[in-house]
Coordinates of C-alpha atoms (C1' of nucleotides) in Angstrom, one line a residue:
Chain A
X1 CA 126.5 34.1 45.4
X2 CA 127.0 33.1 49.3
X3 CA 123.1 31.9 50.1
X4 CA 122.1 31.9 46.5
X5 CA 120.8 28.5 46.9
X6 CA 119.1 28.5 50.4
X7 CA 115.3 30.3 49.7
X8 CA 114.0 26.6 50.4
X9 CA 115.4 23.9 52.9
X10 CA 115.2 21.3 50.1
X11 CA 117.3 21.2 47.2
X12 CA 117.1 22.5 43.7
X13 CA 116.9 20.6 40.3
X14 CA 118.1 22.3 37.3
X15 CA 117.8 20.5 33.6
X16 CA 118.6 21.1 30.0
X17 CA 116.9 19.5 27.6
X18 CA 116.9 19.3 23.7
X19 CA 113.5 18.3 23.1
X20 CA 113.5 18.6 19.2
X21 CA 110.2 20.3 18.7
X22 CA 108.4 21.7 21.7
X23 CA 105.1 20.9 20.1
X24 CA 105.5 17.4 18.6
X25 CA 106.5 16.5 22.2
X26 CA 104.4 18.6 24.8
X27 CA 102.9 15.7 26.1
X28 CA 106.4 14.6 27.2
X29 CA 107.0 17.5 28.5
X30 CA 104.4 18.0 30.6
X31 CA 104.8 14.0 31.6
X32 CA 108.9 15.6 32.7
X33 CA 107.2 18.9 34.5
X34 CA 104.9 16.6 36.3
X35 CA 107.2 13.4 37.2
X36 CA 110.4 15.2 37.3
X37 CA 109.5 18.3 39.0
X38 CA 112.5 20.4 37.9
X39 CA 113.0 24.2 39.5
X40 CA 114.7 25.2 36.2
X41 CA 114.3 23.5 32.5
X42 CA 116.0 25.0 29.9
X43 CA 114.8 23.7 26.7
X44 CA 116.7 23.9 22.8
X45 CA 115.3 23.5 19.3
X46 CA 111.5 24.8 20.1
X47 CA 111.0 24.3 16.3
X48 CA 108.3 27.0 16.8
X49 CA 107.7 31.1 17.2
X50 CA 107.0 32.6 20.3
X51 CA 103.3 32.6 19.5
X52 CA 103.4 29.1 18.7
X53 CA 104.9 28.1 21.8
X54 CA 102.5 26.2 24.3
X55 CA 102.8 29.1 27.1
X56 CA 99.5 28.3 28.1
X57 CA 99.7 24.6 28.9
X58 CA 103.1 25.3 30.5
X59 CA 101.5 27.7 32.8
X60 CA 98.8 25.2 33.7
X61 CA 101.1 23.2 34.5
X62 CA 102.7 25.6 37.0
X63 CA 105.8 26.9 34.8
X64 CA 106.3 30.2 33.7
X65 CA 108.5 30.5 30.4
X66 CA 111.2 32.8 28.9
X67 CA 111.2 32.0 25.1
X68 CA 113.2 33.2 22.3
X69 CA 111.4 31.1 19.4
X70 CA 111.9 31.1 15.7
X71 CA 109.8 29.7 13.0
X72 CA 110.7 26.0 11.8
X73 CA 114.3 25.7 13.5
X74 CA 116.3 26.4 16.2
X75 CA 114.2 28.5 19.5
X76 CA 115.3 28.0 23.4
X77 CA 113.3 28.8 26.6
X78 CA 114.0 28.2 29.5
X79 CA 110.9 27.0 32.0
X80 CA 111.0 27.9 35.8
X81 CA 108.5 27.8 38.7
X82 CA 109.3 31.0 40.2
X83 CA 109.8 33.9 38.1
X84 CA 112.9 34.8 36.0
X85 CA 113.8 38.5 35.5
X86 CA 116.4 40.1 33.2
X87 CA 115.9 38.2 30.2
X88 CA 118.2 38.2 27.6
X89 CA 118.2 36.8 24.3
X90 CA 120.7 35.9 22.0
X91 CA 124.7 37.3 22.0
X92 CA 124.0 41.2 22.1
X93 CA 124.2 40.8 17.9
X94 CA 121.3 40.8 14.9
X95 CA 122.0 37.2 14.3
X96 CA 118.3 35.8 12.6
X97 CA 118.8 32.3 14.9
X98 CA 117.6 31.8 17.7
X99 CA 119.9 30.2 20.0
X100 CA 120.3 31.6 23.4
X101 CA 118.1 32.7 26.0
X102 CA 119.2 33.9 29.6
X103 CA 117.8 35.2 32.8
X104 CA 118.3 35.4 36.2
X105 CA 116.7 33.0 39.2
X106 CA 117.2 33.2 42.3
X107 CA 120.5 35.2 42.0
X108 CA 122.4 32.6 39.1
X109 CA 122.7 34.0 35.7
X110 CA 121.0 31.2 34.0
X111 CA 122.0 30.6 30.2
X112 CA 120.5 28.1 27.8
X113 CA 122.1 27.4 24.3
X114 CA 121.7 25.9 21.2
X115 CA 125.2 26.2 19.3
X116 CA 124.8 25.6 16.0
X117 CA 125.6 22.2 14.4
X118 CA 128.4 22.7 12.0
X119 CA 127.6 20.2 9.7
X120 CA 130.6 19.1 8.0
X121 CA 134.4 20.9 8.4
X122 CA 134.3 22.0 4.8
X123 CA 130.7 23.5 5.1
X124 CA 130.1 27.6 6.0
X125 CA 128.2 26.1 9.0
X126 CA 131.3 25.1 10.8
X127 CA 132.9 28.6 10.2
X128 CA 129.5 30.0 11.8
X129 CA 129.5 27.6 14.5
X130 CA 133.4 28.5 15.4
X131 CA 132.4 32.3 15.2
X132 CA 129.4 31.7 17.3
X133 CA 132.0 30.0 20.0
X134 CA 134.0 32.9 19.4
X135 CA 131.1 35.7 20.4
X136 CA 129.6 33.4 23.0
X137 CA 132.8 33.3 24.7
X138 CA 133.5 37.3 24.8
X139 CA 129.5 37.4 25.8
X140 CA 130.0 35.4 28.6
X141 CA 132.4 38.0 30.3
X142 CA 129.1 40.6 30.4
X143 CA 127.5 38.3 32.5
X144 CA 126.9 38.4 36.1
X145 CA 127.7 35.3 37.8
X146 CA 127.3 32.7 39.2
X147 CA 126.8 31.1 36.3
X148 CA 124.7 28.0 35.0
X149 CA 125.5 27.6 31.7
X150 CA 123.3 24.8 29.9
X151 CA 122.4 23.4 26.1
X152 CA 123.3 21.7 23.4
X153 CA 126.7 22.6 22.9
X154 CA 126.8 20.4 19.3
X155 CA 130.4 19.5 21.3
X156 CA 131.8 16.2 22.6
X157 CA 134.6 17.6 24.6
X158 CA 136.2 14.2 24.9
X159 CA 136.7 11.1 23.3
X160 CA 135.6 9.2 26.1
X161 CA 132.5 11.6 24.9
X162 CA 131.7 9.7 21.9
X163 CA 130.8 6.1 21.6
X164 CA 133.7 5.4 18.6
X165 CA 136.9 7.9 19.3
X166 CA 138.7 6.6 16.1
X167 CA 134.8 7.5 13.9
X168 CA 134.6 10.5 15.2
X169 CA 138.5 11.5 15.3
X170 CA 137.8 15.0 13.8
X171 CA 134.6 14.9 12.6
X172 CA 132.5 17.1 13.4
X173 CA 130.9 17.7 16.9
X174 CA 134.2 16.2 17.8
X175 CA 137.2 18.2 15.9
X176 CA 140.1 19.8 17.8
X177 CA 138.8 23.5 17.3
X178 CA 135.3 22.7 18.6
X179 CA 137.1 20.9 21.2
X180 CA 139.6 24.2 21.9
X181 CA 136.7 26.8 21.9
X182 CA 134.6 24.3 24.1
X183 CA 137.7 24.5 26.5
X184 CA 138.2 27.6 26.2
X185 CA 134.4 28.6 27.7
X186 CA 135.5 26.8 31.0
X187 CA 138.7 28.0 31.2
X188 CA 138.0 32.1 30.4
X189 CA 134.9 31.9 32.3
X190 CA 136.3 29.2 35.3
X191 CA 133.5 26.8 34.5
X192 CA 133.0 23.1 35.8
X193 CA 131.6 20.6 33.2
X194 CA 129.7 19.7 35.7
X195 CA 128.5 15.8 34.3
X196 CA 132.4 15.5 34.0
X197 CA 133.4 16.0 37.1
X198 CA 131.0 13.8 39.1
X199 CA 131.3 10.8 36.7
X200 CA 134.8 9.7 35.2
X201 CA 133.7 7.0 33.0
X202 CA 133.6 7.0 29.6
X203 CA 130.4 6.3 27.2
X204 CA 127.9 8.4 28.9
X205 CA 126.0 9.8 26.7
X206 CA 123.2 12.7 25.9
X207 CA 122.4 11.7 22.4
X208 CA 121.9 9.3 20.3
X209 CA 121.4 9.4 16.4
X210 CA 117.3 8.2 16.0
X211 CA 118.9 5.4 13.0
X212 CA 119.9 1.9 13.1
X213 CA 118.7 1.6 17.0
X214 CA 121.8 3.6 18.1
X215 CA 120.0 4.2 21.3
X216 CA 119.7 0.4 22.3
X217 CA 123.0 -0.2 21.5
X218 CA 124.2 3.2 23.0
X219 CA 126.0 4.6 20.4
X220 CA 125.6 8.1 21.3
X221 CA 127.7 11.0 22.0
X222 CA 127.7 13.4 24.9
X223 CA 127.0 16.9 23.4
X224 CA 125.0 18.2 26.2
X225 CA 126.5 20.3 29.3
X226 CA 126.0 21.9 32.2
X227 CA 128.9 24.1 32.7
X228 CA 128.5 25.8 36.2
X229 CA 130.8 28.6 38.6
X230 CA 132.8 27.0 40.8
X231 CA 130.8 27.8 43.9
X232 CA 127.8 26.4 42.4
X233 CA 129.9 23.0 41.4
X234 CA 130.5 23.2 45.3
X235 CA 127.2 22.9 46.3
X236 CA 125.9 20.0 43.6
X237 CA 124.4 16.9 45.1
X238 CA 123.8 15.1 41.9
X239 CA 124.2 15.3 38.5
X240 CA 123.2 12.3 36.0
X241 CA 121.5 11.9 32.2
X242 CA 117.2 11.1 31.9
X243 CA 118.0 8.0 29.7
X244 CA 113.7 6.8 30.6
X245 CA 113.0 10.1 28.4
X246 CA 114.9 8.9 25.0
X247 CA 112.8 5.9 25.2
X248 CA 109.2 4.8 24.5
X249 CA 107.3 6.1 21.6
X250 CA 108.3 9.3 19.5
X251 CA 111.3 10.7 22.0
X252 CA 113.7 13.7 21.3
X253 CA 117.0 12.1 19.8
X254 CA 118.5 14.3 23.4
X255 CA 118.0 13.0 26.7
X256 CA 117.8 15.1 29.4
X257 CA 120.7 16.5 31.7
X258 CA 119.9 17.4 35.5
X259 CA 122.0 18.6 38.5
X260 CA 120.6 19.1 42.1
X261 CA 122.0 21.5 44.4
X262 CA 121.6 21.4 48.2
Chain B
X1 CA 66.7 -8.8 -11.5
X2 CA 64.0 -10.6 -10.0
X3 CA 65.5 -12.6 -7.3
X4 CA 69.2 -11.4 -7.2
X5 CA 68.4 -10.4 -3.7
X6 CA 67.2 -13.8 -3.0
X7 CA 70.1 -16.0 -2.3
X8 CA 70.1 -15.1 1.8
X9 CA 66.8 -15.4 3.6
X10 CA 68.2 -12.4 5.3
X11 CA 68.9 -9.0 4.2
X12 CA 71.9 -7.4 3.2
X13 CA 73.7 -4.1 3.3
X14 CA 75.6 -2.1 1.0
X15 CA 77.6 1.0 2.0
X16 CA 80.0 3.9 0.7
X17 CA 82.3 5.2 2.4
X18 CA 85.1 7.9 1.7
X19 CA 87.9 6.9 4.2
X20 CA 90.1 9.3 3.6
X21 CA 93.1 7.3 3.4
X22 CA 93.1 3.1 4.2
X23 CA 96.4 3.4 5.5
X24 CA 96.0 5.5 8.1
X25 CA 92.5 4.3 9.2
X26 CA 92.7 0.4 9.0
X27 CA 92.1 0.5 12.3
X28 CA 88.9 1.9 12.1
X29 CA 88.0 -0.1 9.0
X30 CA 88.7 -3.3 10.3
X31 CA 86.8 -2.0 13.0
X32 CA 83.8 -1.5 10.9
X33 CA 83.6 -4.5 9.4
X34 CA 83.8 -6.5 12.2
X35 CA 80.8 -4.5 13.9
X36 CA 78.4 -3.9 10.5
X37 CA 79.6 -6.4 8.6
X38 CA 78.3 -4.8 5.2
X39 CA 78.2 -7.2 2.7
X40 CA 79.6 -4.7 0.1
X41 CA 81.7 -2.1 1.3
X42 CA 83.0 0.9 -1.5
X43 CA 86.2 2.7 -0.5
X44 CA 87.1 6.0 -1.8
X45 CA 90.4 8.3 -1.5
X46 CA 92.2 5.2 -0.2
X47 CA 95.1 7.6 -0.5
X48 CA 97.6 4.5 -1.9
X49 CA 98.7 2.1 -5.1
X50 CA 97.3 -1.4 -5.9
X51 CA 100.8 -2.8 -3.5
X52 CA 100.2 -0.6 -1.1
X53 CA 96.5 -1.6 -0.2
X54 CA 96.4 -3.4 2.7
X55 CA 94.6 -6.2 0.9
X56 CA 96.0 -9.1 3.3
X57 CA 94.3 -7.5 6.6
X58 CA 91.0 -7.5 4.6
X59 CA 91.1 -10.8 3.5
X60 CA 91.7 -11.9 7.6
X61 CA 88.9 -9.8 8.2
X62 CA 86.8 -12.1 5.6
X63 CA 86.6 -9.7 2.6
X64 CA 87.6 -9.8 -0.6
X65 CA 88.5 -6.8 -2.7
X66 CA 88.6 -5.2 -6.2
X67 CA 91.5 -2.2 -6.1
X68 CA 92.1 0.7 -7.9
X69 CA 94.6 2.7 -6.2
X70 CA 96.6 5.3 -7.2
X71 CA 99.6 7.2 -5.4
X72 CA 98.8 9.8 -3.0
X73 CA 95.5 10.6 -4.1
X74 CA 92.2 9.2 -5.4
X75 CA 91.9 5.9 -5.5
X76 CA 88.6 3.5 -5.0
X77 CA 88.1 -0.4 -4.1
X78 CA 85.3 -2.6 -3.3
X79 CA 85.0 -4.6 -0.7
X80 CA 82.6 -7.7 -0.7
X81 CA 82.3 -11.4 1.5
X82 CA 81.4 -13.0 -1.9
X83 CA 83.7 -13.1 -4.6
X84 CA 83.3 -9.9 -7.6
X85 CA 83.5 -10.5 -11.0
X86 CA 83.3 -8.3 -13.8
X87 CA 85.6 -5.4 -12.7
X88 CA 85.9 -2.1 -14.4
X89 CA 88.0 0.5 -13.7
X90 CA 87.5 4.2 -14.7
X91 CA 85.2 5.5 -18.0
X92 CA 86.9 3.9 -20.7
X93 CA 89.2 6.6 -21.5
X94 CA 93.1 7.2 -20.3
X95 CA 92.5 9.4 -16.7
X96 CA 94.9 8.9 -14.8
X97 CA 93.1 9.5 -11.8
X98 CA 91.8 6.7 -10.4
X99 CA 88.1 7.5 -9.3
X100 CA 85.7 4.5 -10.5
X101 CA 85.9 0.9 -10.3
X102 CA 82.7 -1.1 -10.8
X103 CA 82.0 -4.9 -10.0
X104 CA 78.9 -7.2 -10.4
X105 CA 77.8 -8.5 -7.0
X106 CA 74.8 -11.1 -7.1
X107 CA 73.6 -9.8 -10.5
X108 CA 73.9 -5.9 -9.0
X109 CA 76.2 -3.9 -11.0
X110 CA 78.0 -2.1 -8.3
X111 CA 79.6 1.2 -9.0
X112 CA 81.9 2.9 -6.1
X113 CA 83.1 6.9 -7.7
X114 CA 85.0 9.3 -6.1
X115 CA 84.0 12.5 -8.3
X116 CA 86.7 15.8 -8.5
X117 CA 85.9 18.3 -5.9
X118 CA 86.4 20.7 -8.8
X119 CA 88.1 23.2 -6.1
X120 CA 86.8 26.6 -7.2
X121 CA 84.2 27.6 -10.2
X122 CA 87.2 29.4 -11.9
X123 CA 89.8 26.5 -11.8
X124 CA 90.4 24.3 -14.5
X125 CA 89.7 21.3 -12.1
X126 CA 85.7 22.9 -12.2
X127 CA 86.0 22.2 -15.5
X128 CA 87.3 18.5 -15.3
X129 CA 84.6 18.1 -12.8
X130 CA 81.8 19.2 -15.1
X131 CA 83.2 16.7 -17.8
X132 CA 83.8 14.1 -15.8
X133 CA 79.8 14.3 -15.3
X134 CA 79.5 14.0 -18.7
X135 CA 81.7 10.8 -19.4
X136 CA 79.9 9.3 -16.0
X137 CA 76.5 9.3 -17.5
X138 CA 77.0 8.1 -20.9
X139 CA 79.2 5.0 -19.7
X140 CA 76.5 4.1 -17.0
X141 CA 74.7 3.6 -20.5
X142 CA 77.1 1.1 -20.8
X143 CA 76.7 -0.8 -17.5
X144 CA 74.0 -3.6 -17.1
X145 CA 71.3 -3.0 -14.5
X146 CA 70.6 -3.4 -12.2
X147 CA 72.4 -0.4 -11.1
X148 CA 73.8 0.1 -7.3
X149 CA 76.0 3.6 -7.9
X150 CA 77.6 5.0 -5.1
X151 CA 80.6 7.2 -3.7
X152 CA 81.6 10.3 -3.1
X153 CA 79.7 12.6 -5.6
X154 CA 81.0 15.5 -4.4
X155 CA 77.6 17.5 -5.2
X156 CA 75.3 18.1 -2.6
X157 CA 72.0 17.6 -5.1
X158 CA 69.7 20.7 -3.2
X159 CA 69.9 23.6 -0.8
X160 CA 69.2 21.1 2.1
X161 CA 72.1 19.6 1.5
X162 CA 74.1 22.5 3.2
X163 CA 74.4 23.5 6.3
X164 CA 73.9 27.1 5.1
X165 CA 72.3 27.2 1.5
X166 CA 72.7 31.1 1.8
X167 CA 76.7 30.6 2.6
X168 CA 76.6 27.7 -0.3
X169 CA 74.8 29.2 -2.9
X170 CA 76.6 28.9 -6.4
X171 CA 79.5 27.9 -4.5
X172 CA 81.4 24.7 -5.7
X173 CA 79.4 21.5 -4.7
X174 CA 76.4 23.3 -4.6
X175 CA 76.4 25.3 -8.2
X176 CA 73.7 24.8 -10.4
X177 CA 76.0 23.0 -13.2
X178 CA 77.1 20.5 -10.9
X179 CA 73.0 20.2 -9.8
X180 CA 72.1 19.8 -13.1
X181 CA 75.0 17.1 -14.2
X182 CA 73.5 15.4 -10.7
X183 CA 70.1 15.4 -11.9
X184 CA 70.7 14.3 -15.4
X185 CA 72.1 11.1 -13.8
X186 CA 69.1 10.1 -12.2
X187 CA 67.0 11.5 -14.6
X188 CA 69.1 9.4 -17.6
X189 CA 69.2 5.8 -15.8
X190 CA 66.1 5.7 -13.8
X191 CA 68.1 6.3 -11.2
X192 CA 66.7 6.8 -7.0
X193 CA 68.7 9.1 -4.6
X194 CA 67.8 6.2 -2.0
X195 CA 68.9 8.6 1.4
X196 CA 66.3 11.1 0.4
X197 CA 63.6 9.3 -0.8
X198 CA 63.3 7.7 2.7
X199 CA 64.3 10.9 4.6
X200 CA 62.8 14.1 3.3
X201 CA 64.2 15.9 6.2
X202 CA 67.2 18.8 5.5
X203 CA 70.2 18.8 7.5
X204 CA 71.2 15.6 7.0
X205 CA 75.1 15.1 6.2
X206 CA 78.1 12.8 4.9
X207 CA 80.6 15.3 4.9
X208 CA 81.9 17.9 7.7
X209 CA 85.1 20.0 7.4
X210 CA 88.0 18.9 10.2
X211 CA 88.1 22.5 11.0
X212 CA 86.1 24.2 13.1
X213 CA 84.2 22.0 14.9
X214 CA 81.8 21.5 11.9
X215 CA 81.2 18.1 12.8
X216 CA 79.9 19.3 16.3
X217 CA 77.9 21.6 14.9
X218 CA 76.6 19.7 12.4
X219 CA 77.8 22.1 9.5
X220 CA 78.7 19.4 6.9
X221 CA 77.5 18.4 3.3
X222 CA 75.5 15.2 1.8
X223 CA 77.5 15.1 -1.1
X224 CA 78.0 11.1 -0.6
X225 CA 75.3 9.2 -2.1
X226 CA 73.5 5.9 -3.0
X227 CA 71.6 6.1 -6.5
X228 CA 70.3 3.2 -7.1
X229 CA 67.7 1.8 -10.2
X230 CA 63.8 1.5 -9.1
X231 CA 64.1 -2.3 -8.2
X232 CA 66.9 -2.2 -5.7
X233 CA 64.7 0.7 -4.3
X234 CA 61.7 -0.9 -4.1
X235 CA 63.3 -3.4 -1.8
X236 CA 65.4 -1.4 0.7
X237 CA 64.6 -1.7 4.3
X238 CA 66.4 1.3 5.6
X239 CA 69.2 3.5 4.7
X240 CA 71.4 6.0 7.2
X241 CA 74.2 7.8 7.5
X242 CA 76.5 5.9 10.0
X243 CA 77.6 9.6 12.3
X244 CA 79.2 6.9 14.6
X245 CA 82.3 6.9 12.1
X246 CA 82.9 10.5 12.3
X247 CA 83.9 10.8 15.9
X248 CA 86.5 10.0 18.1
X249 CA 90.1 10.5 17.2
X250 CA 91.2 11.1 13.6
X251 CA 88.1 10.1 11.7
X252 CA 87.8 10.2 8.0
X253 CA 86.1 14.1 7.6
X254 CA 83.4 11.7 5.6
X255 CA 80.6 8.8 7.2
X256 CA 79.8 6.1 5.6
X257 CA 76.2 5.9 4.2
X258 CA 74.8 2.3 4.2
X259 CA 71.1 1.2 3.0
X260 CA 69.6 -2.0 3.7
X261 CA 67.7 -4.4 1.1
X262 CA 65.6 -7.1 1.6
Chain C
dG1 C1' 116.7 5.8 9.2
dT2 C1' 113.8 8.8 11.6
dT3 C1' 111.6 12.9 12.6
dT4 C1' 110.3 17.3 11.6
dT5 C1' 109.0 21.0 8.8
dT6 C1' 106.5 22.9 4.8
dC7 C1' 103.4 22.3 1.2
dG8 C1' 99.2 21.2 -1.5
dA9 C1' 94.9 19.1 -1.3
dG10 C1' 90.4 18.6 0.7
Chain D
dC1 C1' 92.0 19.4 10.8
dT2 C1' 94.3 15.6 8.5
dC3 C1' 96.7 13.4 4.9
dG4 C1' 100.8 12.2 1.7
dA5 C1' 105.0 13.9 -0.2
dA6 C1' 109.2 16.2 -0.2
dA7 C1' 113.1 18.2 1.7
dA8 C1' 116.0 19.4 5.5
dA9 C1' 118.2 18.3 9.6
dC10 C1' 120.7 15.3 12.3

DNA sequence: GTTTTTCGAG
DNA sequence: CTCGAAAAAC
């Protein structure tokens, strides 16, 4: 991907966001789009069809938009100023959720995610969130890289990743297989978690439940990622969590994740 | 009555007005008050139970009030500065809809109805509607004059009443049983439809649909009404529809009618 | 607990 | 369009 990165002098932002309903919170986002100015936005849990989705306003605001929506739960897009080409959605299967969307910009094979939750170990939503690793993973290899792979992962890959390692020992969002086929995506594909690597210290979180003020007293966990080729790691400036955008009135239970790139 | 309008040297004013939920516009009432400062105010469809009824805020704002709420819908209340007595609730029978409370204000027996909408001429509710009607007029039998009755009638008495008598006709609020179970009620107790007598003019409305713009347009209904025995009549100054309530953000789809007495 | 969806009602 | 209620999701 030598000179991927180097169409503009300045650098790039690129952010993934689980904004929990794309509608209930447009005036946030535009507020981000605006304020924020990111190249590349990738956003989970639309909550809303592609004809529902606010292409329009997005547009005004100088964004054009890949969606892959579904009605009432689960949709990604991913929001860019320049154009995206070969968009893909989904893992290649007829699976009715909507939970991938992909495309290229600027020559990076951009991927945004919404792996499912799991609910609880015993429950058939963990075995379709362990499958949905599973085909994610093999996916992955069809893809042309350099890779910027972003979302909700539903994972926290640690236990410096959750606010309460011995409350979350095995739970879900935190058990050893999630954990494995979490691992597993970096390893097979040689991906950087890219928060990870420039900040060591534990509690750093990209969620936080919306009850008993979890957010003020930041019990959270970190279940969003950016896992990026190792020649795109190479070239990040920055990496860091949008905590201003889990506050104030009505936010997404998700904060924001960004990375600039030189 | 002679003289039950006497105790002020000035005038006072009366006024109905379906809210569409006190909950979620106690900002705007409040807001009313303090700027008209009726000194009898009927609520209708205050959306909520006797507990819920934010009767506390009401009696900061310097009003007392008689309640009959009921969970999720219906409901009514009066709102007075002077103290009620005499309340009534309902038609003497077991509803258990909450749609009619009546208090005696200065020797004025004040009636505040919410009427069924009666949905469609086929449903069953057209048929509560129409007997509804029926157990209104012969309780007002009941009621000492002089009689101030008011609410949400949900009839709109002729075909300028509509924004489209064509589009209306025989529809429900507009049918000729509904006219007719309108009619008797003056015709029974003497009673004045006060907003026409003093405008003759068509187009005049309570009532506009959220969707659509209506309210812009000024397609809407006047199916809220003051009927009112000869002697209050005789000695109101003014009556109007207050349009002022209907715009801004999330208005009540109905204004408040208010008349003025000497 | 909090939000979001859908639904029925108007 | 807007509300309240209910259920689902987290």
């Amino acid at each position: 991907m030598s000179g991927a990165l180097h169409g503009k002098a300045r650098g790039v932002k690129l952010v993934t966001w689980n904004i929990n309903s794309v509608r209930a919170r447009l005036d946030r986002l535009l507020d981000y789009l605006q304020t924020r100015a990111p190249d590349v936005l990738c956003l989970q849990e639309l909550k809303c069809t592609d004809e529902q989705f606010p292409a329009l306003e997005l547009q005004a605001a100088g964004y054009h938009a890949a969606v892959f929506g579904q009605k009432s739960y689960n949709g990604v897009a991913i929001l860019s100023k320049e154009p995206l080409t070969e968009v893909a959605r989904n893992l290649g299967d007829d699976d009715e959720q909507s939970r991938l969307i992909a495309a290229t910009w600027r020559g990076i094979r951009v991927v945004g995610l919404y792996a499912p939750n799991g609910q609880s170990l015993a429950s058939p939503a963990y075995r379709y969130k362990l499958d949905w690793y599973a085909k994610l993973n093999r996916w992955l290899a069809s893809q042309p890289g350099p890779l910027f792979v972003c979302g909700d992962f539903n994972v926290a890959p640690e236990d410096a990743d959750t606010w309460d390692p011995a409350l979350w020992q095995g739970q879900t969002l935190a058990s050893a297989p999630e954990r494995e086929a979490f691992a597993e995506l970096k390893a097979r594909h040689g991906l950087v978690d890219l928060f990870r690597e420039k900040h060591p210290e534990p509690a750093r979180f990209t969620w936080w439940d919306y009850r008993a003020g979890a957010f003020h007293k930041n019990q959270g966990l970190r279940i969003d990622h950016l896992l990026v080729s190792p020649e795109l790691a190479a070239r990040c400036t920055a990496v860091d969590v949008d905590r201003e955008a889990r506050k104030g009135k009505l936010p997404s239970d998700h904060a924001p994740v960004w990375a600039e790139f030189a």
